[in-house]
Amino acid sequence: MTLSGSVLAQTPPPEAEPESKVVNSSLDAQLFYEILLGEMNAKGNEAATGFALLLDSARRTNDARLFQRAMEVALQARSGESALQAAQNWRLAQPDSREANRYVLQILIALNRINDTAEPLQRELAMTPLAQKPQALAAIVQIYSRVGDRAQAARLVEEALAKELVDPAVGVDAWMVVGQMRLAAGRKPLALDAARKALMLKPGAEAPIRLALELMDPQLPAAEAMIKQYLSTYARPDLRTAYARALISDQRYAEAQQQLEKATHDRADLPEAWLILGALQAEQNQQAAGQRSLERYLKLVAQQPEDEARQRGESQAYLSLALLAEKRQDTEAAQGWLNKVSSPALQATTKARQASILAQQGRVEEGLKLLQSLPTSTPAEARSRLMAEVQLLRGQKQFEAAFQLLDKALVDFPDDADLLYDQAMLADKLQRYDVMEKLLRTIIEQQPDNQNAYNALGYSFAERGVRLPEARELVNKALSLAPNDPFISDSLAWVEFKAGNLNEAIRILEKAFRSKPDPEIAAHLGEVLWVAGQKSRAQSVWKEGLALSKDNESLLETLRRFNVKP
């Protein structure tokens, strides 16, 4: 078995051993000659001989530096077993050395001898002072992060931490290690059980809730139930904000906004909560509220030190303020906010927005030139620029040009699911339905859990009123993968509408619209209500949709079809 010399860099360097008092060197002429000969062999072509000489010198002197040098020679020669031998001899000679024990542990893990790591792990914890144990426990997850069999590692670590798991002083930290190891092994229910046990030891602890946030999943509702129960008892605005982030990721925007409003009420000086709330309000077209929240964020963050995190946060706020200005059709103000963005990570997004504004002003070629000034030194940068160009062309209804651009891109990125999906949506716009279906089925074959592909294909069938049983099956599959996605619910409602199930369509659409007030969902809900004879309610919903976006193409087209004035 071999391993590279980089194994020692995979974990934080051991703490230096306490300095010992000065003693006379035991280096005599024979030992000096042996060390010199060992070094010469190590640097030549006789690494094994050099290792043997250095290890023999280390044994005779019990010198930690010589044991470490012998290990280095073995690692450079990619001889893991020899490195382990040196570390074990070092530990045998100096049983109280934490540094020697850590090397034993690290090398065993690098050699994938996981079952042999329990003893050095327990020894490491036993030698760690109580004040340093939380830090030592937290390092365990990283130490075992490269292990192939995560389930085996999780079991071994849990057994090794038997004493710590019942120790009130470090029990929460120990259960968090077990929980993270179980999560890494893909055992989410067991990871949640570890979080529960940690919370039993210390009911107000935050760490178990942060683990529960990582575990939030429609297939594991108990994780969210734990979070809600905790937040009903403890006022932790930072955790509430983290919960809101998870809700946004799950597209549960209305619930996320409620949590953010509560967080900012409980702690009005929490910048992050104001930033996320403002960005969400901007996306939801809540213009006045979004403006206030973002301005409050900028005022609060101005009191913080100028660093990368502040720069990134301010830039995100400027992007959201630009979005609000665009929605007011104030392009001058939007450009002003965009000019303030300084975070390098957001420059591509900023230029894409600036190009979009130029295109809206009829300056499409200028917009494309601006995008073409973006760097393309890496494949990721080239792809990012391409997607921005496609977005701009699609926004200007130049569907054929966008389709051809993606066609060229797919030569370089043939298996890129996002590019395939975008081309499928353009094929739909161009009424090339056979091409669209082929592209979406390619994505489904490559990524069986891609809910967007199932949803798009099912919706396309429903919109055209064809293959409705298959459309329902496809959309239900998408909904099983993303149960809280309001746009997939919208698709299911459209299937029901086309099948003549008006009441069911209304029920689904009303729930989706409450979850995500969106002009396209409003267009669908209004149409179903109108067809069902509820014309007054339909006009009320359409009015709400126009308040969200008076220029939404789908909504305006629906109003034209029913001869309703905007």
C-alpha positions as a printed NumPy array, in Angstrom:
array([[  0.   ,   0.   ,   0.   ],
       [  1.351,   3.466,  -0.892],
       [  0.357,   7.   ,  -0.068],
       [  1.583,  10.417,  -1.003],
       [  3.433,  12.842,   1.203],
       [  0.364,  15.105,   1.182],
       [ -1.429,  12.99 ,   3.768],
       [  0.015,  15.074,   6.559],
       [ -1.511,  18.198,   5.023],
       [ -5.051,  16.824,   5.044],
       [ -5.667,  17.756,   8.663],
       [ -4.601,  20.732,  10.766],
       [ -0.968,  20.484,  11.891],
       [ -0.522,  18.992,  15.355],
       [  0.194,  21.332,  18.193],
       [  3.854,  21.601,  19.046],
       [  5.024,  19.44 ,  21.905],
       [  5.88 ,  21.409,  25.062],
       [  9.463,  22.564,  24.982],
       [ 11.692,  20.393,  27.122],
       [ 14.564,  21.76 ,  29.103],
       [ 17.918,  21.866,  27.398],
       [ 19.97 ,  18.691,  27.711],
       [ 23.326,  17.659,  26.313],
       [ 23.157,  16.064,  22.888],
       [ 23.605,  12.306,  22.656],
       [ 25.024,  12.702,  19.162],
       [ 28.378,  10.85 ,  19.005],
       [ 30.545,  10.199,  15.967],
       [ 28.915,   6.852,  15.134],
       [ 25.388,   8.244,  15.394],
       [ 26.355,  11.295,  13.368],
       [ 27.745,   9.034,  10.646],
       [ 24.593,   6.872,  10.661],
       [ 22.3  ,   9.909,  10.301],
       [ 24.467,  11.38 ,   7.54 ],
       [ 24.491,   8.07 ,   5.69 ],
       [ 20.733,   7.782,   6.123],
       [ 20.177,  11.261,   4.635],
       [ 22.494,  10.545,   1.719],
       [ 20.655,   7.327,   0.911],
       [ 17.268,   9.031,   1.311],
       [ 18.227,  11.742,  -1.169],
       [ 19.706,   9.231,  -3.562],
       [ 18.09 ,   6.13 ,  -4.975],
       [ 18.133,   4.103,  -1.756],
       [ 15.169,   5.524,   0.136],
       [ 14.503,   2.213,   1.915],
       [ 18.081,   2.085,   3.234],
       [ 17.967,   5.723,   4.268],
       [ 14.665,   5.136,   6.084],
       [ 16.062,   2.14 ,   7.943],
       [ 19.16 ,   4.062,   9.086],
       [ 17.142,   7.086,  10.225],
       [ 14.585,   4.953,  12.045],
       [ 17.373,   3.031,  13.797],
       [ 18.925,   6.349,  14.87 ],
       [ 15.541,   7.539,  16.158],
       [ 15.048,   4.362,  18.201],
       [ 18.478,   4.682,  19.774],
       [ 18.005,   8.33 ,  20.718],
       [ 14.19 ,   8.557,  21.249],
       [ 14.465,  11.833,  19.308],
       [ 11.097,  13.038,  17.962],
       [ 12.811,  14.917,  15.134],
       [ 14.447,  11.759,  13.847],
       [ 11.202,   9.782,  14.02 ],
       [  9.5  ,  12.543,  12.051],
       [ 12.325,  12.642,   9.495],
       [ 12.076,   8.885,   9.011],
       [  8.346,   9.302,   8.373],
       [  9.003,  12.041,   5.84 ],
       [ 11.44 ,   9.826,   3.932],
       [  8.876,   7.008,   3.865],
       [  6.125,   9.332,   2.668],
       [  8.315,  10.782,  -0.055],
       [  8.988,   7.226,  -1.186],
       [  5.21 ,   6.581,  -1.1  ],
       [  5.619,   3.82 ,   1.441],
       [  2.689,   4.144,   3.788],
       [  3.49 ,   1.048,   5.812],
       [  7.01 ,   2.311,   6.542],
       [  5.641,   5.717,   7.562],
       [  3.216,   3.953,   9.9  ],
       [  6.055,   1.897,  11.348],
       [  8.02 ,   5.073,  12.141],
       [  4.968,   6.738,  13.725],
       [  4.202,   3.679,  15.839],
       [  7.821,   3.424,  16.999],
       [  7.725,   7.099,  17.88 ],
       [  4.57 ,   6.632,  19.918],
       [  6.042,   3.567,  21.628],
       [  9.153,   5.541,  22.58 ],
       [  7.114,   8.576,  23.7  ],
       [  3.674,   7.333,  24.855],
       [  2.609,  10.8  ,  26.02 ],
       [  3.293,  12.443,  22.665],
       [  0.018,  13.658,  21.095],
       [  1.933,  14.51 ,  17.931],
       [  3.113,  10.911,  17.484],
       [ -0.375,   9.567,  18.14 ],
       [ -1.918,  11.946,  15.616],
       [  0.482,  10.782,  12.95 ],
       [ -0.483,   7.186,  13.669],
       [ -4.166,   8.104,  13.301],
       [ -3.69 ,  10.083,  10.11 ],
       [ -1.558,   7.46 ,   8.402],
       [ -3.966,   4.655,   9.297],
       [ -6.783,   6.636,   7.695],
       [ -4.664,   7.324,   4.614],
       [ -3.986,   3.587,   4.355],
       [ -7.751,   2.983,   4.653],
       [ -7.243,   0.837,   7.745],
       [-10.31 ,   2.353,   9.349],
       [-10.955,  -0.407,  11.867],
       [ -7.494,   0.196,  13.345],
       [ -8.159,   3.891,  14.034],
       [-10.433,   3.492,  17.084],
       [ -7.577,   3.12 ,  19.562],
       [ -5.506,   6.159,  18.436],
       [ -8.704,   8.242,  18.174],
       [ -9.673,   7.355,  21.747],
       [ -6.127,   8.016,  22.895],
       [ -6.147,  11.44 ,  21.222],
       [ -9.35 ,  12.409,  23.024],
       [ -8.083,  11.067,  26.336],
       [ -4.926,  13.22 ,  26.047],
       [ -6.858,  16.362,  25.031],
       [ -7.525,  18.878,  27.833],
       [-11.22 ,  19.448,  28.473],
       [-11.082,  23.052,  27.243],
       [ -9.757,  21.864,  23.87 ],
       [-12.103,  18.897,  23.426],
       [-14.828,  20.682,  21.432],
       [-12.213,  21.721,  18.876],
       [-10.697,  18.229,  18.812],
       [-14.126,  16.665,  18.328],
       [-15.018,  19.051,  15.516],
       [-11.805,  18.061,  13.682],
       [-12.847,  14.398,  13.553],
       [-15.306,  14.927,  10.696],
       [-12.559,  16.491,   8.563],
       [-10.037,  13.799,   9.534],
       [-12.359,  11.06 ,   8.211],
       [-13.665,  13.07 ,   5.229],
       [-11.579,  11.17 ,   2.658],
       [-12.591,   7.71 ,   3.811],
       [-14.25 ,   5.658,   1.072],
       [-16.659,   3.696,   3.26 ],
       [-18.487,   6.496,   5.066],
       [-20.865,   4.134,   6.857],
       [-17.954,   2.167,   8.32 ],
       [-16.286,   5.411,   9.443],
       [-19.517,   6.616,  11.071],
       [-19.91 ,   3.372,  13.029],
       [-16.306,   3.366,  14.203],
       [-16.355,   7.01 ,  15.291],
       [-19.566,   6.515,  17.251],
       [-18.052,   3.533,  19.08 ],
       [-14.846,   5.455,  19.754],
       [-16.802,   8.377,  21.249],
       [-18.738,   6.22 ,  23.729],
       [-17.422,   8.149,  26.76 ],
       [-17.83 ,  11.595,  25.223],
       [-21.437,  10.928,  24.13 ],
       [-22.566,  10.64 ,  27.758],
       [-20.33 ,  13.397,  29.123],
       [-22.478,  16.489,  29.88 ],
       [-19.491,  18.752,  29.237],
       [-18.922,  17.641,  25.611],
       [-21.918,  15.423,  24.843],
       [-23.503,  17.903,  22.417],
       [-20.234,  18.252,  20.493],
       [-19.821,  14.47 ,  20.367],
       [-23.362,  13.881,  19.085],
       [-22.787,  16.544,  16.436],
       [-19.758,  14.606,  15.209],
       [-21.851,  11.441,  15.055],
       [-24.63 ,  13.3  ,  13.261],
       [-22.306,  14.771,  10.65 ],
       [-20.656,  11.392,  10.09 ],
       [-24.066,   9.768,   9.62 ],
       [-25.088,  12.542,   7.23 ],
       [-21.893,  12.036,   5.201],
       [-22.807,   8.338,   5.015],
       [-26.23 ,   9.234,   3.595],
       [-28.107,   8.156,   6.722],
       [-30.297,  11.191,   7.278],
       [-32.819,   9.701,   9.738],
       [-29.957,   8.512,  11.954],
       [-28.278,  11.927,  11.662],
       [-31.518,  13.531,  12.852],
       [-31.614,  11.096,  15.759],
       [-28.141,  12.314,  16.758],
       [-29.417,  15.907,  16.658],
       [-32.334,  14.941,  18.913],
       [-30.02 ,  13.315,  21.441],
       [-27.773,  16.374,  21.465],
       [-30.795,  18.591,  22.084],
       [-31.871,  16.387,  24.98 ],
       [-28.496,  16.997,  26.631],
       [-28.783,  20.762,  26.127],
       [-32.254,  21.926,  25.005],
       [-31.122,  25.412,  23.982],
       [-28.113,  24.315,  21.914],
       [-27.911,  25.77 ,  18.395],
       [-25.708,  23.115,  16.774],
       [-28.429,  20.419,  16.647],
       [-30.765,  22.85 ,  14.885],
       [-28.109,  23.762,  12.35 ],
       [-27.745,  20.049,  11.626],
       [-31.538,  19.767,  11.302],
       [-31.409,  22.606,   8.754],
       [-28.961,  20.564,   6.687],
       [-31.377,  17.64 ,   6.926],
       [-34.496,  19.536,   5.815],
       [-36.107,  17.39 ,   3.148],
       [-39.703,  16.597,   2.154],
       [-38.811,  12.959,   2.773],
       [-37.766,  13.775,   6.354],
       [-40.446,  16.147,   7.738],
       [-39.332,  15.499,  11.314],
       [-36.261,  17.695,  10.694],
       [-38.383,  20.754,   9.969],
       [-40.71 ,  19.901,  12.845],
       [-37.706,  20.016,  15.198],
       [-36.682,  23.417,  13.827],
       [-40.177,  24.864,  14.245],
       [-40.469,  23.543,  17.788],
       [-37.114,  25.047,  18.724],
       [-37.941,  28.46 ,  17.223],
       [-41.264,  28.523,  19.052],
       [-39.323,  28.344,  22.334],
       [-36.055,  30.177,  21.672],
       [-35.723,  33.608,  20.052],
       [-32.716,  33.018,  17.791],
       [-33.045,  35.419,  14.836],
       [-29.873,  34.075,  13.202],
       [-31.294,  30.533,  13.187],
       [-34.651,  31.85 ,  11.985],
       [-32.818,  33.549,   9.117],
       [-31.036,  30.297,   8.276],
       [-34.43 ,  28.543,   8.309],
       [-35.754,  31.196,   5.904],
       [-32.834,  30.48 ,   3.565],
       [-33.792,  26.806,   3.542],
       [-37.42 ,  27.712,   2.795],
       [-36.324,  29.895,  -0.12 ],
       [-34.251,  27.013,  -1.491],
       [-37.43 ,  24.956,  -1.287],
       [-39.326,  27.75 ,  -3.107],
       [-41.587,  28.349,  -0.1  ],
       [-41.357,  32.081,  -0.452],
       [-44.375,  33.18 ,   1.579],
       [-43.241,  31.121,   4.592],
       [-39.68 ,  32.394,   4.187],
       [-40.88 ,  35.984,   4.227],
       [-42.84 ,  35.364,   7.433],
       [-39.714,  33.989,   9.117],
       [-37.588,  36.919,   7.95 ],
       [-40.132,  39.452,   9.134],
       [-40.139,  37.755,  12.535],
       [-36.315,  37.695,  12.616],
       [-36.043,  41.414,  11.82 ],
       [-38.721,  42.186,  14.392],
       [-36.915,  40.222,  17.109],
       [-33.535,  41.688,  16.207],
       [-33.685,  44.848,  14.149],
       [-29.891,  45.124,  13.846],
       [-29.309,  41.818,  12.007],
       [-28.037,  42.862,   8.544],
       [-28.256,  39.435,   6.884],
       [-31.975,  39.092,   7.613],
       [-32.718,  42.518,   6.104],
       [-30.689,  41.672,   2.982],
       [-32.474,  38.379,   2.349],
       [-35.86 ,  39.913,   3.146],
       [-35.23 ,  42.814,   0.781],
       [-34.065,  40.544,  -2.036],
       [-37.124,  38.32 ,  -1.569],
       [-39.476,  41.313,  -1.524],
       [-37.839,  42.632,  -4.692],
       [-38.376,  39.314,  -6.452],
       [-41.991,  39.28 ,  -5.228],
       [-42.483,  42.813,  -6.633],
       [-43.124,  44.275,  -3.178],
       [-41.42 ,  47.457,  -4.244],
       [-41.835,  49.82 ,  -1.317],
       [-41.165,  47.137,   1.317],
       [-38.181,  45.803,  -0.622],
       [-36.683,  49.283,  -0.958],
       [-37.028,  49.885,   2.786],
       [-35.496,  46.534,   3.736],
       [-32.516,  46.933,   1.417],
       [-31.857,  50.489,   2.548],
       [-32.011,  49.302,   6.161],
       [-29.458,  46.601,   5.325],
       [-27.083,  49.098,   3.705],
       [-27.315,  51.382,   6.732],
       [-26.538,  48.519,   9.144],
       [-23.73 ,  46.979,   7.124],
       [-22.032,  50.377,   6.753],
       [-21.135,  50.07 ,  10.452],
       [-19.183,  46.852,   9.835],
       [-15.506,  46.58 ,   8.842],
       [-14.814,  46.847,   5.122],
       [-13.992,  43.318,   4.027],
       [-14.905,  40.835,   1.297],
       [-18.109,  39.699,   3.031],
       [-19.378,  43.284,   3.328],
       [-18.45 ,  44.007,  -0.296],
       [-20.338,  40.926,  -1.474],
       [-23.4  ,  41.733,   0.649],
       [-23.548,  45.354,  -0.486],
       [-23.219,  44.243,  -4.099],
       [-26.112,  41.82 ,  -3.687],
       [-28.205,  44.66 ,  -2.247],
       [-27.337,  46.91 ,  -5.203],
       [-28.43 ,  44.174,  -7.618],
       [-31.778,  43.862,  -5.843],
       [-32.239,  47.654,  -5.822],
       [-31.477,  47.671,  -9.552],
       [-34.169,  45.031, -10.045],
       [-36.682,  47.225,  -8.216],
       [-35.717,  50.192, -10.39 ],
       [-36.136,  48.071, -13.537],
       [-39.605,  47.063, -12.407],
       [-40.436,  50.768, -12.054],
       [-39.009,  51.166, -15.58 ],
       [-36.431,  53.571, -14.184],
       [-33.468,  52.382, -16.237],
       [-31.279,  55.313, -15.185],
       [-31.646,  54.406, -11.503],
       [-31.109,  50.72 , -12.314],
       [-27.846,  51.5  , -14.121],
       [-26.787,  53.664, -11.198],
       [-27.228,  50.804,  -8.735],
       [-25.485,  48.365, -11.065],
       [-22.511,  50.711, -11.358],
       [-22.059,  50.431,  -7.579],
       [-21.564,  46.627,  -7.668],
       [-17.929,  45.977,  -6.777],
       [-17.797,  42.277,  -5.838],
       [-15.706,  40.397,  -8.439],
       [-17.917,  37.334,  -7.988],
       [-20.968,  39.305,  -9.191],
       [-19.437,  41.073, -12.174],
       [-20.84 ,  38.59 , -14.703],
       [-24.334,  38.924, -13.232],
       [-24.013,  42.707, -13.233],
       [-22.961,  42.917, -16.873],
       [-25.764,  40.557, -17.842],
       [-28.27 ,  42.896, -16.187],
       [-26.688,  45.947, -17.836],
       [-26.85 ,  44.212, -21.205],
       [-30.488,  43.344, -20.62 ],
       [-31.308,  47.002, -19.971],
       [-29.537,  47.985, -23.196],
       [-31.551,  45.371, -25.081],
       [-34.804,  46.693, -23.592],
       [-33.828,  50.092, -24.994],
       [-33.444,  48.541, -28.45 ],
       [-29.644,  48.454, -28.218],
       [-29.319,  44.684, -28.608],
       [-25.959,  44.746, -30.385],
       [-24.485,  46.939, -27.644],
       [-25.792,  44.509, -25.071],
       [-24.206,  41.558, -26.859],
       [-20.885,  43.407, -27.13 ],
       [-20.97 ,  44.117, -23.418],
       [-21.489,  40.408, -22.698],
       [-18.711,  39.475, -25.105],
       [-16.33 ,  41.557, -23.004],
       [-16.758,  39.066, -20.148],
       [-13.698,  36.835, -19.524],
       [-13.669,  33.316, -20.973],
       [-10.334,  32.062, -19.689],
       [-11.946,  29.013, -18.059],
       [-14.722,  26.671, -19.266],
       [-16.945,  27.948, -16.44 ],
       [-16.466,  31.569, -17.544],
       [-17.11 ,  30.668, -21.189],
       [-20.296,  28.874, -20.237],
       [-21.449,  31.764, -18.046],
       [-21.008,  34.227, -20.902],
       [-22.829,  31.938, -23.305],
       [-25.825,  31.611, -20.964],
       [-25.995,  35.398, -20.604],
       [-26.033,  35.815, -24.409],
       [-28.774,  33.204, -24.743],
       [-30.845,  34.94 , -22.059],
       [-30.51 ,  38.284, -23.799],
       [-31.528,  36.878, -27.201],
       [-34.447,  35.005, -25.704],
       [-35.606,  38.143, -23.892],
       [-35.722,  39.886, -27.262],
       [-37.628,  36.935, -28.792],
       [-34.733,  36.074, -31.065],
       [-35.433,  32.409, -30.428],
       [-33.765,  31.045, -33.549],
       [-30.507,  32.905, -32.876],
       [-30.512,  31.689, -29.264],
       [-31.229,  28.121, -30.405],
       [-28.322,  28.171, -32.856],
       [-25.998,  29.611, -30.204],
       [-26.849,  26.706, -27.889],
       [-26.381,  24.268, -30.744],
       [-22.77 ,  25.414, -31.065],
       [-22.242,  25.339, -27.313],
       [-23.454,  21.751, -27.027],
       [-20.583,  20.673, -29.272],
       [-18.237,  21.621, -26.412],
       [-20.651,  20.672, -23.588],
       [-22.681,  17.734, -25.009],
       [-23.865,  16.448, -21.623],
       [-24.661,  19.789, -19.989],
       [-28.228,  19.315, -18.722],
       [-28.82 ,  23.047, -18.26 ],
       [-27.872,  23.804, -21.855],
       [-30.031,  20.93 , -23.111],
       [-32.955,  22.22 , -21.044],
       [-32.607,  25.774, -22.326],
       [-32.47 ,  24.529, -25.901],
       [-35.566,  22.409, -25.288],
       [-37.449,  25.501, -24.072],
       [-36.357,  27.392, -27.191],
       [-37.475,  24.471, -29.368],
       [-40.864,  24.75 , -27.688],
       [-41.005,  28.463, -28.529],
       [-40.134,  27.582, -32.135],
       [-42.876,  24.896, -32.103],
       [-40.316,  22.158, -32.815],
       [-42.035,  19.845, -30.382],
       [-40.283,  16.661, -31.519],
       [-36.893,  18.307, -30.89 ],
       [-38.063,  19.574, -27.512],
       [-39.26 ,  16.134, -26.426],
       [-36.047,  14.455, -27.573],
       [-33.92 ,  16.942, -25.617],
       [-35.997,  16.617, -22.442],
       [-35.981,  12.827, -22.6  ],
       [-32.188,  12.956, -22.984],
       [-32.007,  14.951, -19.733],
       [-34.345,  12.49 , -17.982],
       [-32.176,   9.599, -19.111],
       [-29.029,  11.328, -17.839],
       [-30.609,  12.698, -14.647],
       [-33.645,  10.665, -13.527],
       [-34.202,  13.073, -10.635],
       [-34.342,  16.247, -12.758],
       [-37.796,  17.566, -11.882],
       [-37.615,  20.433, -14.365],
       [-37.37 ,  18.105, -17.353],
       [-40.392,  16.042, -16.266],
       [-42.369,  19.207, -15.545],
       [-41.535,  20.935, -18.826],
       [-42.486,  17.917, -20.929],
       [-45.71 ,  17.32 , -19.007],
       [-46.694,  20.989, -19.22 ],
       [-45.997,  21.08 , -22.957],
       [-48.354,  18.139, -23.513],
       [-51.009,  19.807, -21.35 ],
       [-50.675,  23.193, -23.041],
       [-51.223,  21.538, -26.427],
       [-53.985,  19.321, -25.046],
       [-52.243,  16.101, -26.105],
       [-51.313,  12.902, -24.25 ],
       [-52.942,  14.161, -21.048],
       [-52.588,  10.891, -19.054],
       [-48.843,  10.937, -19.793],
       [-48.698,  14.644, -18.975],
       [-50.251,  13.98 , -15.554],
       [-47.78 ,  11.144, -14.926],
       [-44.795,  13.338, -15.857],
       [-45.885,  16.297, -13.735],
       [-46.696,  14.066, -10.752],
       [-43.197,  12.623, -11.051],
       [-41.768,  16.16 , -10.987],
       [-43.921,  16.991,  -7.974],
       [-42.678,  13.914,  -6.122],
       [-39.127,  15.236,  -6.59 ],
       [-40.019,  18.818,  -5.58 ],
       [-43.271,  18.68 ,  -3.567],
       [-43.308,  22.388,  -2.671],
       [-42.558,  23.863,  -6.081],
       [-45.495,  26.183,  -6.93 ],
       [-44.673,  26.186, -10.635],
       [-44.875,  22.403, -10.842],
       [-48.19 ,  22.609,  -8.986],
       [-49.262,  25.136, -11.615],
       [-48.427,  22.569, -14.31 ],
       [-50.48 ,  19.89 , -12.566],
       [-53.412,  22.289, -12.32 ],
       [-53.105,  22.973, -16.052],
       [-53.289,  19.238, -16.765],
       [-56.452,  19.041, -14.661],
       [-57.906,  22.079, -16.427],
       [-57.271,  20.602, -19.865],
       [-58.839,  17.346, -18.663],
       [-61.964,  19.235, -17.589],
       [-61.428,  18.981, -13.821],
       [-62.053,  22.657, -13.09 ],
       [-62.57 ,  22.473,  -9.324],
       [-59.373,  20.486,  -8.796],
       [-57.458,  22.899, -11.031],
       [-58.763,  25.879,  -9.036],
       [-57.829,  24.252,  -5.726],
       [-54.26 ,  23.551,  -6.836],
       [-53.771,  26.973,  -8.439],
       [-55.076,  28.903,  -5.434],
       [-52.633,  27.077,  -3.177],
       [-49.762,  27.69 ,  -5.621],
       [-50.627,  31.396,  -5.922],
       [-50.687,  31.797,  -2.136],
       [-47.28 ,  30.147,  -1.937],
       [-45.78 ,  32.128,  -4.805],
       [-47.671,  35.205,  -6.033],
       [-46.592,  35.162,  -9.67 ],
       [-48.157,  36.735, -12.775],
       [-48.074,  33.5  , -14.793],
       [-49.807,  31.54 , -12.035],
       [-52.298,  34.439, -11.829],
       [-52.895,  34.136, -15.582],
       [-53.728,  30.435, -15.24 ],
       [-55.848,  30.797, -12.118],
       [-57.824,  33.634, -13.681],
       [-58.428,  31.649, -16.866],
       [-59.711,  28.59 , -14.989],
       [-61.977,  30.765, -12.832],
       [-63.291,  32.545, -15.928],
       [-64.08 ,  29.266, -17.7  ],
       [-65.743,  28.023, -14.492],
       [-68.073,  31.032, -14.611],
       [-66.4  ,  32.92 , -11.74 ],
       [-65.603,  35.967, -13.847],
       [-65.475,  38.474, -11.   ],
       [-62.936,  36.392,  -9.094],
       [-60.97 ,  35.872, -12.304],
       [-60.684,  39.625, -12.9  ],
       [-59.608,  40.133,  -9.287],
       [-56.809,  37.557,  -9.662],
       [-55.692,  39.06 , -12.967],
       [-55.571,  42.469, -11.294],
       [-53.269,  41.026,  -8.623],
       [-51.095,  39.543, -11.355],
       [-50.834,  42.901, -13.148],
       [-49.793,  44.511,  -9.865],
       [-46.944,  42.008,  -9.729],
       [-45.904,  42.647, -13.341],
       [-47.893,  44.763, -15.748],
       [-45.731,  43.616, -18.678],
       [-45.92 ,  39.848, -18.18 ],
       [-46.439,  38.366, -21.627],
       [-48.446,  35.305, -20.544],
       [-50.842,  37.382, -18.456],
       [-51.371,  40.01 , -21.16 ],
       [-51.976,  37.34 , -23.798],
       [-54.584,  35.709, -21.543],
       [-56.377,  39.04 , -21.086],
       [-56.408,  39.594, -24.859],
       [-57.947,  36.184, -25.481],
       [-60.795,  36.934, -23.085],
       [-61.151,  40.523, -24.305],
       [-60.402,  41.915, -20.838],
       [-58.658,  45.282, -20.645],
       [-55.503,  45.397, -18.46 ]])
